[in-house]
Coordinates of C-alpha atoms in Angstrom, one line a residue:
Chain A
X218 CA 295.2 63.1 72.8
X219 CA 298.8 63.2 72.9
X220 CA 299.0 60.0 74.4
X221 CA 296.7 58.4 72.2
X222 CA 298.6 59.6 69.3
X223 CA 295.6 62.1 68.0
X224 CA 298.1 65.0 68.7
X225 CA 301.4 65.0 67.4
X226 CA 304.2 66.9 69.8
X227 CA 306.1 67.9 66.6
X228 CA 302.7 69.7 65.6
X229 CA 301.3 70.7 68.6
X230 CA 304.9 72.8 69.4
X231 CA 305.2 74.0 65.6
X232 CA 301.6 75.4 66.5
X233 CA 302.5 77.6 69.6
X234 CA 305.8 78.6 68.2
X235 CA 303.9 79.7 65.1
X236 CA 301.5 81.8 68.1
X237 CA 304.5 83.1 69.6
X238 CA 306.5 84.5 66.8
X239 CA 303.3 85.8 64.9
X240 CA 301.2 87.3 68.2
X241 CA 303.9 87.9 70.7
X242 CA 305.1 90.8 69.3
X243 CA 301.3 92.2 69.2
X244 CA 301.9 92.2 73.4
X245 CA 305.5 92.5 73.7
X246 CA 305.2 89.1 75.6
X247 CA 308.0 87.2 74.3
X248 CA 311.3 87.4 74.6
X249 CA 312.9 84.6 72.7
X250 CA 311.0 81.5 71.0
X251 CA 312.9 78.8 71.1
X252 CA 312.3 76.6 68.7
X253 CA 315.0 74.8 67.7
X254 CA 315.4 73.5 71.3
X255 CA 311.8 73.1 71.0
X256 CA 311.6 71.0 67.6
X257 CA 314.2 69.2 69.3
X258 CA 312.2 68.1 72.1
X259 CA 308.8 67.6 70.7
X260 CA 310.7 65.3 68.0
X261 CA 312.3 63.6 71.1
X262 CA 308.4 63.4 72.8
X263 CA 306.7 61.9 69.8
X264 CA 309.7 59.3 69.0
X265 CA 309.2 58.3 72.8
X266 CA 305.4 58.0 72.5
X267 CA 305.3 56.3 69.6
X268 CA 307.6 53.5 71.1
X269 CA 304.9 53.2 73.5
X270 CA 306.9 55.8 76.5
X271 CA 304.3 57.5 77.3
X272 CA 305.4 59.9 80.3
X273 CA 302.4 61.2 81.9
X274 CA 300.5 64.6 81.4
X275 CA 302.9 66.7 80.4
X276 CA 304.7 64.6 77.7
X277 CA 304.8 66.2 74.5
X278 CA 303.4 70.0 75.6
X279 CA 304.6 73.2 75.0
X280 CA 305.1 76.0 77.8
X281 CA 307.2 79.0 78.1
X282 CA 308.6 80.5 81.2
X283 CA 309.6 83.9 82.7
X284 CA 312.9 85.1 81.5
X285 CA 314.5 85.0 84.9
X286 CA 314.8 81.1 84.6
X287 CA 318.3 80.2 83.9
X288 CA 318.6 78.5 80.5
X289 CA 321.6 76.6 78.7
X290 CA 322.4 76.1 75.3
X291 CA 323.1 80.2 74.4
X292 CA 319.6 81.1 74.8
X293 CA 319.8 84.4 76.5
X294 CA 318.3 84.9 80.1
X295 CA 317.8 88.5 80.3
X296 CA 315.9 89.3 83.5
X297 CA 314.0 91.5 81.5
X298 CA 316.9 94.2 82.0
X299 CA 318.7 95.8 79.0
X300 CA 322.2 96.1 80.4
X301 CA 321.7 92.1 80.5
X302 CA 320.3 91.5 77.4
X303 CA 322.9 89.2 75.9
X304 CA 323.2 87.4 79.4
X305 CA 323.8 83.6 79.0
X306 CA 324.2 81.0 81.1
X307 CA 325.4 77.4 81.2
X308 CA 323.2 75.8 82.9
X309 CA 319.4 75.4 83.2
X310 CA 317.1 76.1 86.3
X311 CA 315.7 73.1 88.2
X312 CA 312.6 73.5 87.4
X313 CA 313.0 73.6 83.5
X314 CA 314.8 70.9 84.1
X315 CA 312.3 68.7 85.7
X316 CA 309.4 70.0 83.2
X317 CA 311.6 68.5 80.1
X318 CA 312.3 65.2 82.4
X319 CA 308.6 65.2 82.2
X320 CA 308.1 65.4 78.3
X321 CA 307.4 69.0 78.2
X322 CA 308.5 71.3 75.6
X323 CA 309.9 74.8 76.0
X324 CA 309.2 77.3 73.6
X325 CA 310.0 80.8 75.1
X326 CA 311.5 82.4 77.4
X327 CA 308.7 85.2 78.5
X328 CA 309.0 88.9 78.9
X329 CA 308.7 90.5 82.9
X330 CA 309.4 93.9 84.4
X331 CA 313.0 94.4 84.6
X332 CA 315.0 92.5 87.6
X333 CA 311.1 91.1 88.8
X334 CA 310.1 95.0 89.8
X335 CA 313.2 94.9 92.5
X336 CA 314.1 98.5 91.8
X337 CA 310.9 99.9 92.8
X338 CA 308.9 100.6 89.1
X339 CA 305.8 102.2 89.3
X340 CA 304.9 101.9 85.3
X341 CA 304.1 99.2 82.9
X342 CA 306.9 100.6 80.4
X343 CA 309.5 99.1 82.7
X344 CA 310.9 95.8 80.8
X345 CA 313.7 96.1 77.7
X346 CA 310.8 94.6 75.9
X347 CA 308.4 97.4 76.2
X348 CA 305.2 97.4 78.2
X349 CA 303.2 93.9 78.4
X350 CA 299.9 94.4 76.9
X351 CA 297.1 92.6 77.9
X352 CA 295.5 90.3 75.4
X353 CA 291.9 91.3 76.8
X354 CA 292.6 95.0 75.7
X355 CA 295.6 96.3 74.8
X356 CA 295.2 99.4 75.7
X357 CA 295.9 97.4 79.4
X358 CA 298.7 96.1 80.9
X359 CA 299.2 92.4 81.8
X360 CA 300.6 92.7 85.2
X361 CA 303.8 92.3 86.4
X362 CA 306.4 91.1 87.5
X363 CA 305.3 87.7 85.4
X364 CA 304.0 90.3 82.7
X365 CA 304.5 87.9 80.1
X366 CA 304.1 84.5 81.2
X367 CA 299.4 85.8 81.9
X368 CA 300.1 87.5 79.1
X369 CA 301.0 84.1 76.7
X370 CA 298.5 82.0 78.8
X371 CA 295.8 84.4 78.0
X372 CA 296.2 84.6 74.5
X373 CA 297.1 80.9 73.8
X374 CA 300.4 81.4 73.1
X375 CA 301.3 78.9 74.9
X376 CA 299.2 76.4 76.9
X377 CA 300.9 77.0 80.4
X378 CA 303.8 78.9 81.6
X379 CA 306.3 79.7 85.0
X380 CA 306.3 83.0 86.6
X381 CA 308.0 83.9 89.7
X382 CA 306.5 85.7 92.5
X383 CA 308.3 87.8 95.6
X384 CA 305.2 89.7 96.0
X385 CA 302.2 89.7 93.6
X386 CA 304.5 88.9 90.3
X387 CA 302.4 85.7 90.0
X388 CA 298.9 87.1 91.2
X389 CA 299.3 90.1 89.5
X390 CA 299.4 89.1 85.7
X391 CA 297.0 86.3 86.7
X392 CA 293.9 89.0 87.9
X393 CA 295.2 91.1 85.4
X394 CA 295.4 88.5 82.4
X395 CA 292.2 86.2 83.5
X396 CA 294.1 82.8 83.9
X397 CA 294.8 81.2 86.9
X398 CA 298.1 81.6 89.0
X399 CA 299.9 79.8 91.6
X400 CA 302.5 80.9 94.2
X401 CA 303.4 77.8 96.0
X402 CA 304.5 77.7 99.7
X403 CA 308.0 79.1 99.8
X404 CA 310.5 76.3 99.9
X405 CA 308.4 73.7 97.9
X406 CA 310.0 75.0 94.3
X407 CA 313.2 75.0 93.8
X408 CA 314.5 78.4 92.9
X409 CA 317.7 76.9 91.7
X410 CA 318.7 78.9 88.6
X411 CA 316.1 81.8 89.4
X412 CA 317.3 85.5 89.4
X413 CA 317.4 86.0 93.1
X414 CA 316.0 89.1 94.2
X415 CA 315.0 88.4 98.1
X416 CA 316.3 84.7 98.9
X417 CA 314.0 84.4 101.7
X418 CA 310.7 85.3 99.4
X419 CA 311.4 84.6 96.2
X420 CA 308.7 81.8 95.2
X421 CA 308.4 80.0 91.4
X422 CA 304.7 78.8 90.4
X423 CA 302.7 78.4 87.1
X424 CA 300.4 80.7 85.0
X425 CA 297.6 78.5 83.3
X426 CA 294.0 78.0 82.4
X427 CA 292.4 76.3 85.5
X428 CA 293.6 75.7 88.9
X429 CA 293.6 72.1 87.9
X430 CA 296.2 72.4 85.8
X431 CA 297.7 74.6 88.2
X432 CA 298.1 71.4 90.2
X433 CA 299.6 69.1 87.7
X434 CA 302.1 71.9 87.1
X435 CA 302.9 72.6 90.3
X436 CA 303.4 68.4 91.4
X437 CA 305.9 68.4 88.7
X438 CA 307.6 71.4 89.7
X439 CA 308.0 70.8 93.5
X440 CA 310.4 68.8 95.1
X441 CA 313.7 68.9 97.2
X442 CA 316.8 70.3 95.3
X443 CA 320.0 69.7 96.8
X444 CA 321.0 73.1 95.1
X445 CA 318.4 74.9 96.8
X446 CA 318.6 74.7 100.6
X447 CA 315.0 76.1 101.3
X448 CA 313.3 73.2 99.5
X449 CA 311.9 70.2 101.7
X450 CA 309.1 68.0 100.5
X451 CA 307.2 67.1 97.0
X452 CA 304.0 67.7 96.4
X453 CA 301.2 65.4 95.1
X454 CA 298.8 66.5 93.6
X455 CA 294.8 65.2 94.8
X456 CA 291.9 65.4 93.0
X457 CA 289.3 67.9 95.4
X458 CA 287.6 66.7 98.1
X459 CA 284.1 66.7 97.7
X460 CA 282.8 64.8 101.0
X461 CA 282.7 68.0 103.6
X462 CA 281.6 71.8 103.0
X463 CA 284.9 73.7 103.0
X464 CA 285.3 76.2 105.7
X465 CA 286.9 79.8 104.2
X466 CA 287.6 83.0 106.0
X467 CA 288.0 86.5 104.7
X468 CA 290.5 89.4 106.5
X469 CA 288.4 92.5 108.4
X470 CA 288.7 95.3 105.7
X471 CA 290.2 93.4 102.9
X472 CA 287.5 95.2 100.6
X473 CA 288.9 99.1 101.9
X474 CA 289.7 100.8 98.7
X475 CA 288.7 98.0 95.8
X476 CA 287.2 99.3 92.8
X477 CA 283.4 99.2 92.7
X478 CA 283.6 95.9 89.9
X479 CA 285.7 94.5 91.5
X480 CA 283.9 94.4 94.5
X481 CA 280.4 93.2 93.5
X482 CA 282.4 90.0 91.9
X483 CA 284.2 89.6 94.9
X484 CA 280.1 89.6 96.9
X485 CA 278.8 87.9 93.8
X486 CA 281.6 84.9 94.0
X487 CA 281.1 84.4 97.8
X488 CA 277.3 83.9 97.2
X489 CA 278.7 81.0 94.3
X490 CA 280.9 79.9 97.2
X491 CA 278.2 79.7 99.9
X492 CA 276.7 76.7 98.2
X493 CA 280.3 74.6 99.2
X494 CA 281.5 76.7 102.2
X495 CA 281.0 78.5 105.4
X496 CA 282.7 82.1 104.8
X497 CA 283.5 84.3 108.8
X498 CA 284.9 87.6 108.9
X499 CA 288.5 87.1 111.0
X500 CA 290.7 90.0 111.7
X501 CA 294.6 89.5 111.4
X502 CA 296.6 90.2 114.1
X503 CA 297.7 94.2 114.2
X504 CA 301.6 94.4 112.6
X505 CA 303.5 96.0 110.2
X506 CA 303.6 93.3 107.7
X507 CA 304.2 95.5 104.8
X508 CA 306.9 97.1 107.0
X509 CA 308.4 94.1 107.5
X510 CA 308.2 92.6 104.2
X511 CA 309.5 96.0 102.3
X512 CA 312.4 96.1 104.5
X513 CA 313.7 92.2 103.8
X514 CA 313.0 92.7 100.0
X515 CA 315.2 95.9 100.6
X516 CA 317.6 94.6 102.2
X517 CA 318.3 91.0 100.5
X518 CA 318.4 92.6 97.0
X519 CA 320.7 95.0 97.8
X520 CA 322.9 92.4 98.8
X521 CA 321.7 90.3 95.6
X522 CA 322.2 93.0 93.4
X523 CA 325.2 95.1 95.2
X524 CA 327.5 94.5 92.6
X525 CA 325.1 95.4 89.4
X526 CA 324.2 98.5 91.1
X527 CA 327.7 100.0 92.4
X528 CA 328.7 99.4 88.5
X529 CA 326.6 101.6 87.6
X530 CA 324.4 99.3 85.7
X531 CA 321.1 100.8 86.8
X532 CA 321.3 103.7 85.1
X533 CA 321.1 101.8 81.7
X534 CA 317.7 100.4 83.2
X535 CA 314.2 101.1 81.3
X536 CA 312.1 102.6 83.9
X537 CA 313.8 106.2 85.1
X538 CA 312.2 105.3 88.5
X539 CA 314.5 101.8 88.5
X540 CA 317.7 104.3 88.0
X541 CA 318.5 104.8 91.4
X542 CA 318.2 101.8 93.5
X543 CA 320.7 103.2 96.1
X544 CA 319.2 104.3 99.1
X545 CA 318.3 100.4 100.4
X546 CA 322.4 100.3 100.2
X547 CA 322.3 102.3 103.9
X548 CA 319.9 99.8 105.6
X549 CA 321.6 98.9 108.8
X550 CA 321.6 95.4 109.6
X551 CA 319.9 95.5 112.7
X552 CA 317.0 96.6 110.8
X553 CA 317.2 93.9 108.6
X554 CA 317.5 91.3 111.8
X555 CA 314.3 93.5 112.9
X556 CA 312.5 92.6 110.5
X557 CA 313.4 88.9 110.4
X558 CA 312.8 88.7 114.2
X559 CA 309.4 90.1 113.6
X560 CA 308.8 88.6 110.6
X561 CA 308.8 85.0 113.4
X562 CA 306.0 86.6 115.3
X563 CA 304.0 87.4 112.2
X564 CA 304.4 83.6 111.1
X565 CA 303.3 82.3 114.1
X566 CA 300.4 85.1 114.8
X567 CA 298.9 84.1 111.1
X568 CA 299.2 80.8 110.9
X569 CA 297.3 80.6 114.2
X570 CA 294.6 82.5 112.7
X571 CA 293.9 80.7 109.4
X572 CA 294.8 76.9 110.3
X573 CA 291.2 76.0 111.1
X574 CA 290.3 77.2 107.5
X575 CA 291.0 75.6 104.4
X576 CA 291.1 78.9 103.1
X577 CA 291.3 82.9 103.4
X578 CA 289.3 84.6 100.3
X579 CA 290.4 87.9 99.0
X580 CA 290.1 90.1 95.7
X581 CA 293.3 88.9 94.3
X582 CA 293.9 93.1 93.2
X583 CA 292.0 96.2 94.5
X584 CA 291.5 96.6 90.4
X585 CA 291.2 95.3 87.2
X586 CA 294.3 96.3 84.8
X587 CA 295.2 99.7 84.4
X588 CA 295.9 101.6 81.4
X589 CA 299.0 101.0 79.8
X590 CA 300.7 104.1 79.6
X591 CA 299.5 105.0 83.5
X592 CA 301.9 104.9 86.5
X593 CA 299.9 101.9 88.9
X594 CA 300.7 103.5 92.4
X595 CA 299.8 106.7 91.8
X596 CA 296.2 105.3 91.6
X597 CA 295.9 104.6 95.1
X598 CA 299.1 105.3 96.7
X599 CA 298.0 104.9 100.1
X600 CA 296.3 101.8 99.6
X601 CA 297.5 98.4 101.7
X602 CA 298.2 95.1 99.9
X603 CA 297.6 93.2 103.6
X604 CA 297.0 89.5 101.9
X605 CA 299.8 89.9 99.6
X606 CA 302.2 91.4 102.4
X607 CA 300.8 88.7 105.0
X608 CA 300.9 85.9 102.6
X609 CA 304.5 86.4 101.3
X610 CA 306.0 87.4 104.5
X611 CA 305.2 84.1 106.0
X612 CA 305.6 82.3 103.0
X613 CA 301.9 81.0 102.3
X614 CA 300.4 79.2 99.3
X615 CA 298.0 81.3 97.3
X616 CA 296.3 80.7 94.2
X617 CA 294.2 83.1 92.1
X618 CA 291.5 82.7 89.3
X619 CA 289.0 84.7 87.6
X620 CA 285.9 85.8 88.9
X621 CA 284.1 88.1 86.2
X622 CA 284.8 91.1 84.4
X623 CA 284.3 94.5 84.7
X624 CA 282.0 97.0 82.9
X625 CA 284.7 97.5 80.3
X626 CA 285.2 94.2 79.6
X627 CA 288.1 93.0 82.1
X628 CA 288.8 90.0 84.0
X629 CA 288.8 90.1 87.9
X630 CA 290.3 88.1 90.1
X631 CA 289.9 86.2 93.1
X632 CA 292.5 84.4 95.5
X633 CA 292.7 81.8 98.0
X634 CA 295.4 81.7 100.4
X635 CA 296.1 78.6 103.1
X636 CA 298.1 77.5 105.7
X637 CA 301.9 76.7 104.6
X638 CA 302.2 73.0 102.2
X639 CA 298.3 73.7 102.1
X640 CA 298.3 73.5 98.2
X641 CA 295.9 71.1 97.4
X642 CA 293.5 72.5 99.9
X643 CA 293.4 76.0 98.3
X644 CA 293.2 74.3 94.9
X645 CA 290.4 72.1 95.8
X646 CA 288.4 75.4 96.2
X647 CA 289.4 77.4 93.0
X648 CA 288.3 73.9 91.3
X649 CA 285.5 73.8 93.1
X650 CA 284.1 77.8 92.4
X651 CA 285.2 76.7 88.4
X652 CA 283.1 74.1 88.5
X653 CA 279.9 76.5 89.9
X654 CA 281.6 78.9 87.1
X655 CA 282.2 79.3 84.0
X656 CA 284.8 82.2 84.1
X657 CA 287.9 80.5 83.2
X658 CA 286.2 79.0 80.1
X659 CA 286.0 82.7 78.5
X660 CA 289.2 84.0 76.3
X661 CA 289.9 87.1 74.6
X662 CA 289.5 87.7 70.7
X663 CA 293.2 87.2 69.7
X664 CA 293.7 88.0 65.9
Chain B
X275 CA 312.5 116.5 113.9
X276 CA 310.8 113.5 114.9
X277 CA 311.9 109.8 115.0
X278 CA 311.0 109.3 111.4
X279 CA 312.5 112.9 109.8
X280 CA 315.6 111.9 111.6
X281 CA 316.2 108.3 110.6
X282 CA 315.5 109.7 107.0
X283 CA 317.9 112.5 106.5
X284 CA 321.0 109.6 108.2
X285 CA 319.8 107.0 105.4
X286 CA 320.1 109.8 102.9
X287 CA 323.7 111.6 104.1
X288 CA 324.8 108.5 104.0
X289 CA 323.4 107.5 100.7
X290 CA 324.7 110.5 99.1
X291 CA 327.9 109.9 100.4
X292 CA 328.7 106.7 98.6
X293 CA 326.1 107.5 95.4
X294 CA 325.5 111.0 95.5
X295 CA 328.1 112.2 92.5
X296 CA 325.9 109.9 90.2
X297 CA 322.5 111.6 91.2
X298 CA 320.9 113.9 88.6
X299 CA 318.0 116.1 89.9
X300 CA 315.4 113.2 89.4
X301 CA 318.0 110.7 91.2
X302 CA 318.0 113.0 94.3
X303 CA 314.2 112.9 94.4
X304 CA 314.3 108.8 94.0
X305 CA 316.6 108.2 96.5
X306 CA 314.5 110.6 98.9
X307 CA 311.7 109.2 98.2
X308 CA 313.2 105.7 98.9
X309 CA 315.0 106.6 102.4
X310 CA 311.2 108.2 103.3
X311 CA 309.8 104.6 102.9
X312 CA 312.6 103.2 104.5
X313 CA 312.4 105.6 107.6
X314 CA 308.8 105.1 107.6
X315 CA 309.2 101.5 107.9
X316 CA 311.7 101.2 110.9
X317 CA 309.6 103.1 112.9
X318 CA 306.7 100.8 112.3
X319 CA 308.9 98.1 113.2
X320 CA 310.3 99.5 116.0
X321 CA 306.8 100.2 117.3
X322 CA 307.5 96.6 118.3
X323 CA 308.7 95.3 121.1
X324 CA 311.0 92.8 120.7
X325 CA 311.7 90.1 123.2
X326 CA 315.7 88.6 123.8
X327 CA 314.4 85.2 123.0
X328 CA 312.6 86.2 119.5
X329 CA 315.3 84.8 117.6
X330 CA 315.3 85.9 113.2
X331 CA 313.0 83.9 111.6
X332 CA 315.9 81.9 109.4
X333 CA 317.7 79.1 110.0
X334 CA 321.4 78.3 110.5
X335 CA 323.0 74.6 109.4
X336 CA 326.1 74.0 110.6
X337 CA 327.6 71.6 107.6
X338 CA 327.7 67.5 107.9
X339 CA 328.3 66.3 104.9
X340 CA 327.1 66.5 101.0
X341 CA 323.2 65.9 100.8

């Protein structure tokens, strides 16, 4: 429509910055709207299109992206951390950059869990902003770390947006919110401008309505960066596959300690997916992936973060929990090198294990969202996270979309996970189930 | 004390030596909370045995020249 000239960039951005500045308050989503560099843009879009300049799918649309995305022109980027609330910086993250080469518009920078959840929260109320809310009942928090980037997707606050994931900040608000999520391969984003919290983890994908548009997103996000040393290849995106029955696994005990919904979607969704795919039962090598995991996270944002927290800076942090981020300062390094010597192993071990599949299935959370006001952990404290701890430690691709609701009325969420550069693979099957599905076609009531 | 008790109470004299004049009562708790994970996590990975030639799983460049 936007090419055709039926939509008008000017009033299609006018129209979400409206959204934002009206609703985002309603789920403390939003951070700034910004709409004169916006206005700006979607001026510059429609000038372009009219002239005939048409620049592909993404000319002329709004998004907004997680406030730990570097942005120029005065607009703060806060990290979702009070003591760096007027942060600014003078430049803008790769990846913002290469959405506005592409005709895009940004129109706000979204709200997250303070420093992405690197000090160790265990609470929704752990962002300058207040708690995210989530837009199917606000008596429920989003998700986190990309708390506000499912939020605005959910809500239609803005059509897509950018989180960031080190582990689960990307699935996380996408089970909780309903909307599909994307953590790409590590290495195919640039994280170029990107709070760093653990350099050899950190991961940039998009929030949006379909994993379809997941893809389109994601093929203009990726790419090598010349300021980002881990980057490699580009990534086109291809339409699914439809000419062999895909062949998916699941991990041995992946269901121990899901919620009973959650559950019965999760069995419900795999009869959907028999119709498309052969589904075996395979057991992941036995290691301490969390261990491992934990332990580089630990490490590499204490090195990140070494001078914010021997300022003293952390005390002024929203979440008492986030206060005291000092005992990861007395790792040893051989620990560290422990961890990235095992961490090898673990690479190897799983990517042996799930290259003949196109892709490992999972309940993308053991739950539906929680209550807003309730600390997450101490709901099943003991509980292991083994997809998100095996599929971040080695870097994998995962994407997550919905998959029902719950008896009160929640989205769930499903996730496929492949083999590293795997992308269109695992979004070939999410495409696939939301074609069988009609899921991702539901939104909340947003008033 | 066992292997993990141990490890834990080194992590956290040494913690309190650098940061312990900032801890309130609820900061002492964090940070012994945080050295039990730690702990608890070394001596999963040191369950492990490691090999001489399992190098760290990261990658060194020695510079050329401006990509």
């Amino acid at each position: 429509m936007v090419r055709t000239g039926e939509a008008s960039p000017v009033e299609l951005t006018e129209f979400f910055l409206d959204r934002l500045e009206k609703l985002g308050s309603k789920y403390n989503a939003v951070v700034t709207v910004t709409r004169e560099r916006a206005l700006e843009s979607a001026a510059k879009a429609e000038k372009e299109i009219e002239n005939g300049l048409y620049k592909g799918f993404l000319h002329g649309i709004p998004f907004g992206v997680k406030d730990l995305l570097a942005t120029s022109g005065g607009i703060p980027t806060t990290w979702g951390a009070a003591p760096l609330k007027n942060q600014v910086f003078d430049y803008d993250a790769t990846v913002i950059k290469k959405l506005e080469e592409a005709g895009a518009i940004l129109c706000a920078k979204l709200a997250m869990i303070e420093l992405a959840g690197g000090m160790g929260y265990r609470q929704p109320n752990a962002s300058f902003t207040g708690p995210c809310r989530n837009p199917w009942n606000v008596e429920t928090w989003s998700g986190g770390s990309s708390s506000g980037s499912g939020a605005a997707v959910a809500a239609g606050l803005v059509p897509f947006a950018l989180g960031s994931e080190t582990w689960g900040s990307i699935l996380s608000p996408a089970n909780n919110c309903g909307v599909a999520g994307l953590r790409p391969t590590y290495g195919l984003v640039s994280r170029f401008g990107a709070m760093p919290l653990s350099w050899t983890l950190d991961k940039i994908g998009p929030l949006c309505l379909t994993a379809d548009d997941c893809g389109i997103i994601l093929e203009h996000i990726a790419g090598p960066d010349p300021a980002d040393p881990s980057t490699s290849r580009s990534f086109k995106y291809e339409a699914p596959n439809f000419e062999r029955e895909f062949k998916l696994a699941f991990f041995k005990g992946v269901l121990e300690g899901v919620e009973e919904d959650v559950s019965k979607n999760f069995h419900k969704a795999l009869e959907d997916l028999e119709e498309v795919a052969t589904i075996e039962e395979v057991e992941p090598p036995e290691m301490p992936y969390e261990a491992i995991a934990r332990t580089i996270i630990n490490v590499e944002s204490a090195s990140a973060f070494e001078e914010f927290i021997d300022s003293g800076k952390a005390s002024e942090l929203t979440a008492p929990e986030d206060r005291y981020p000092y005992a990861r300062m007395a790792i040893p390094a051989t620990e560290y090198l422990r961890a990235l010597r095992l961490r090898g192993i673990a690479c190897k071990a799983v990517g042996r294990l799930i290259a003949p599949y196109d892709a490992v299935v999972a309940p993308t959370s053991r739950r539906a969202a929680t209550p807003i006001d309730t600390e997450f952990r101490s709901l099943s404290p003991s509980a292991r996270d083994i997809m998100g701890a095996v599929g971040n430690l080695a870097g994998l691709p995962a994407i997550s979309i919905p998959n029902g609701f719950t008896r009160r009325g929640l989205p769930t969420g499903m996730q496929f996970m492949g083999s590293p550069f795997s992308e269109n693979s695992i979004i070939a099957v999410a495409k696939v189930y939301q074609s069988l599905t009609d899921w991702h076609e539901r939104h909340p009531q947003v008033s | 004390m066992n292997s993990k008790e141990k490890i834990a109470q080194d992590l956290l004299e040494l913690t309190l030596k650098k940061y312990g004049v900032r801890l309130d009562t609820q900061g002492h708790e964090e940070v012994k909370k945080g050295v039990e994970a730690i702990a608890e996590a070394i001596v999963a990975m040191r369950n492990l045995k490691l090999k001489y030639s399992d190098e760290p799983s990261t990658t060194f460049k020695p510079f050329e020249k401006e990509d």
